[in-house]
GROMACS .gro file of C-alpha atoms in nm:
model
  158
    1MET     CA    1   0.000   0.000   0.000
    2SER     CA    2   0.128   0.345  -0.089
    3GLY     CA    3   0.071   0.532   0.239
    4ALA     CA    4   0.426   0.476   0.362
    5GLY     CA    5   0.604   0.800   0.442
    6LEU     CA    6   0.287   1.010   0.471
    7PRO     CA    7   0.370   1.319   0.680
    8GLU     CA    8   0.155   1.395   0.981
    9ILE     CA    9   0.081   1.762   0.934
   10GLY     CA   10  -0.257   1.773   1.104
   11ILE     CA   11  -0.555   1.973   0.991
   12PRO     CA   12  -0.460   2.320   0.865
   13ASP     CA   13  -0.661   2.630   0.946
   14GLY     CA   14  -0.915   2.641   0.664
   15ARG     CA   15  -1.114   2.939   0.792
   16GLY     CA   16  -1.176   3.181   0.509
   17LEU     CA   17  -1.078   2.927   0.243
   18ARG     CA   18  -1.318   2.807  -0.026
   19VAL     CA   19  -1.256   2.465  -0.181
   20GLY     CA   20  -1.419   2.317  -0.488
   21VAL     CA   21  -1.451   1.940  -0.483
   22VAL     CA   22  -1.507   1.749  -0.806
   23THR     CA   23  -1.590   1.379  -0.781
   24SER     CA   24  -1.633   1.115  -1.048
   25ARG     CA   25  -1.935   0.882  -1.031
   26TRP     CA   26  -1.745   0.593  -1.188
   27ASN     CA   27  -1.684   0.334  -0.912
   28GLU     CA   28  -1.934   0.528  -0.703
   29PRO     CA   29  -1.919   0.324  -0.381
   30VAL     CA   30  -1.551   0.422  -0.356
   31THR     CA   31  -1.581   0.779  -0.487
   32ALA     CA   32  -1.877   0.861  -0.263
   33LEU     CA   33  -1.666   0.763   0.036
   34LEU     CA   34  -1.370   0.969  -0.090
   35GLN     CA   35  -1.602   1.269  -0.120
   36GLU     CA   36  -1.755   1.214   0.223
   37ARG     CA   37  -1.410   1.197   0.384
   38ALA     CA   38  -1.284   1.506   0.195
   39LEU     CA   39  -1.588   1.713   0.292
   40ALA     CA   40  -1.555   1.603   0.654
   41ALA     CA   41  -1.191   1.718   0.657
   42ALA     CA   42  -1.291   2.055   0.509
   43ALA     CA   43  -1.555   2.101   0.779
   44GLU     CA   44  -1.306   2.001   1.048
   45ALA     CA   45  -1.063   2.263   0.916
   46GLY     CA   46  -1.332   2.532   0.905
   47ALA     CA   47  -1.317   2.567   0.526
   48THR     CA   48  -1.614   2.612   0.297
   49ALA     CA   49  -1.641   2.328   0.045
   50GLU     CA   50  -1.872   2.288  -0.250
   51ALA     CA   51  -1.918   1.948  -0.411
   52HIS     CA   52  -1.966   1.881  -0.783
   53VAL     CA   53  -2.010   1.544  -0.953
   54VAL     CA   54  -1.898   1.436  -1.301
   55VAL     CA   55  -1.948   1.107  -1.483
   56GLY     CA   56  -1.592   0.975  -1.512
   57ALA     CA   57  -1.232   1.055  -1.433
   58LEU     CA   58  -1.165   1.216  -1.772
   59GLU     CA   59  -1.426   1.482  -1.694
   60ILE     CA   60  -1.261   1.582  -1.366
   61PRO     CA   61  -0.994   1.820  -1.505
   62VAL     CA   62  -1.229   2.047  -1.701
   63VAL     CA   63  -1.452   2.101  -1.397
   64ALA     CA   64  -1.148   2.136  -1.172
   65ARG     CA   65  -1.022   2.409  -1.408
   66ALA     CA   66  -1.349   2.600  -1.377
   67LEU     CA   67  -1.342   2.569  -0.998
   68ALA     CA   68  -0.979   2.683  -0.983
   69ALA     CA   69  -1.086   3.020  -1.123
   70ASP     CA   70  -1.309   3.091  -0.820
   71CYS     CA   71  -1.177   2.879  -0.533
   72ASP     CA   72  -0.873   2.891  -0.308
   73ALA     CA   73  -0.815   2.520  -0.373
   74VAL     CA   74  -0.962   2.229  -0.564
   75VAL     CA   75  -0.986   1.864  -0.465
   76ALA     CA   76  -1.021   1.603  -0.740
   77LEU     CA   77  -1.165   1.264  -0.643
   78GLY     CA   78  -1.208   0.955  -0.854
   79CYS     CA   79  -1.125   0.589  -0.888
   80VAL     CA   80  -0.972   0.417  -1.190
   81VAL     CA   81  -0.928   0.040  -1.163
   82ARG     CA   82  -0.697  -0.140  -1.405
   83GLY     CA   83  -0.870  -0.352  -1.665
   84GLY     CA   84  -0.749  -0.572  -1.945
   85THR     CA   85  -0.667  -0.291  -2.191
   86PRO     CA   86  -0.428   0.008  -2.197
   87HIS     CA   87  -0.725   0.238  -2.128
   88PHE     CA   88  -0.622   0.253  -1.760
   89ASP     CA   89  -0.284   0.404  -1.849
   90TYR     CA   90  -0.434   0.664  -2.083
   91VAL     CA   91  -0.697   0.774  -1.832
   92CYS     CA   92  -0.454   0.793  -1.538
   93ASP     CA   93  -0.192   0.983  -1.739
   94SER     CA   94  -0.448   1.227  -1.881
   95VAL     CA   95  -0.610   1.304  -1.547
   96THR     CA   96  -0.281   1.348  -1.363
   97ALA     CA   97  -0.133   1.570  -1.635
   98GLY     CA   98  -0.452   1.775  -1.649
   99LEU     CA   99  -0.465   1.834  -1.275
  100THR     CA  100  -0.097   1.926  -1.262
  101ARG     CA  101  -0.142   2.170  -1.549
  102ILE     CA  102  -0.440   2.333  -1.378
  103ALA     CA  103  -0.244   2.387  -1.057
  104LEU     CA  104   0.056   2.534  -1.237
  105ASP     CA  105  -0.141   2.744  -1.487
  106THR     CA  106  -0.380   2.894  -1.230
  107GLY     CA  107  -0.168   2.897  -0.915
  108THR     CA  108  -0.456   2.721  -0.739
  109PRO     CA  109  -0.362   2.410  -0.540
  110VAL     CA  110  -0.521   2.087  -0.657
  111GLY     CA  111  -0.542   1.797  -0.414
  112ASN     CA  112  -0.526   1.482  -0.624
  113GLY     CA  113  -0.744   1.215  -0.470
  114VAL     CA  114  -0.795   1.017  -0.789
  115LEU     CA  115  -0.718   0.658  -0.698
  116THR     CA  116  -0.531   0.451  -0.957
  117CYS     CA  117  -0.559   0.091  -0.844
  118ASP     CA  118  -0.494  -0.254  -0.978
  119THR     CA  119  -0.799  -0.402  -0.805
  120GLN     CA  120  -1.130  -0.299  -0.651
  121GLU     CA  121  -0.999  -0.428  -0.318
  122GLN     CA  122  -0.708  -0.182  -0.333
  123ALA     CA  123  -0.951   0.101  -0.405
  124VAL     CA  124  -1.165   0.013  -0.104
  125ALA     CA  125  -0.856  -0.010   0.117
  126ARG     CA  126  -0.751   0.343   0.014
  127ALA     CA  127  -1.093   0.511   0.038
  128GLY     CA  128  -1.109   0.574   0.413
  129GLY     CA  129  -1.395   0.349   0.517
  130PRO     CA  130  -1.405   0.142   0.835
  131GLY     CA  131  -1.085  -0.060   0.862
  132ALA     CA  132  -0.931   0.101   0.552
  133ALA     CA  133  -0.553   0.128   0.544
  134GLU     CA  134  -0.562   0.477   0.392
  135ASP     CA  135  -0.794   0.779   0.368
  136LYS     CA  136  -0.717   0.943   0.033
  137GLY     CA  137  -1.017   1.180   0.025
  138ARG     CA  138  -0.915   1.328   0.358
  139GLU     CA  139  -0.548   1.337   0.257
  140ALA     CA  140  -0.626   1.518  -0.069
  141MET     CA  141  -0.830   1.781   0.117
  142ILE     CA  142  -0.563   1.834   0.382
  143ALA     CA  143  -0.294   1.874   0.114
  144ALA     CA  144  -0.505   2.124  -0.079
  145LEU     CA  145  -0.592   2.326   0.231
  146HIS     CA  146  -0.236   2.325   0.359
  147THR     CA  147  -0.106   2.453   0.025
  148ALA     CA  148  -0.382   2.714  -0.006
  149ARG     CA  149  -0.305   2.842   0.344
  150LEU     CA  150   0.068   2.857   0.268
  151LEU     CA  151   0.005   3.048  -0.056
  152ARG     CA  152  -0.223   3.293   0.125
  153ASP     CA  153   0.039   3.345   0.398
  154LEU     CA  154   0.311   3.405   0.136
  155GLU     CA  155   0.087   3.654  -0.042
  156ASP     CA  156   0.016   3.835   0.286
  157ARG     CA  157   0.392   3.884   0.336
  158ARG     CA  158   0.416   4.098   0.024
   0.00000   0.00000   0.00000
């Protein structure tokens, strides 16, 4: 499992921060849990979060781009499970490149909580449910909020 080395930074102060959350419906039992965990982390931090749902992972970047124009941070949530064709590689590469481009082009942090798993069991283990080894929705929100707070603090120093 990929959670090794995860830093323990705690919940950042999200007061005054607005976060757009875009979640794919594909593999909905997993993505609904990712969204639930991300929204709970935003509430715990005191941030305002608004949730939006798209059909699949390939639709996430275009909505994330729109949210980046109006939000302090964006969290992207989805679940792509490897199948028997190269489609998995194309989807994962496209989504990751798109989210990275959005963050760099807009200066808006994007928390990437799009799971890329070999099996459905791995996806469930990473989604943050009872007994799960990881909590990627929460982690994506914390990363986005932490970066948004840091960027705001750096801007305030000017």
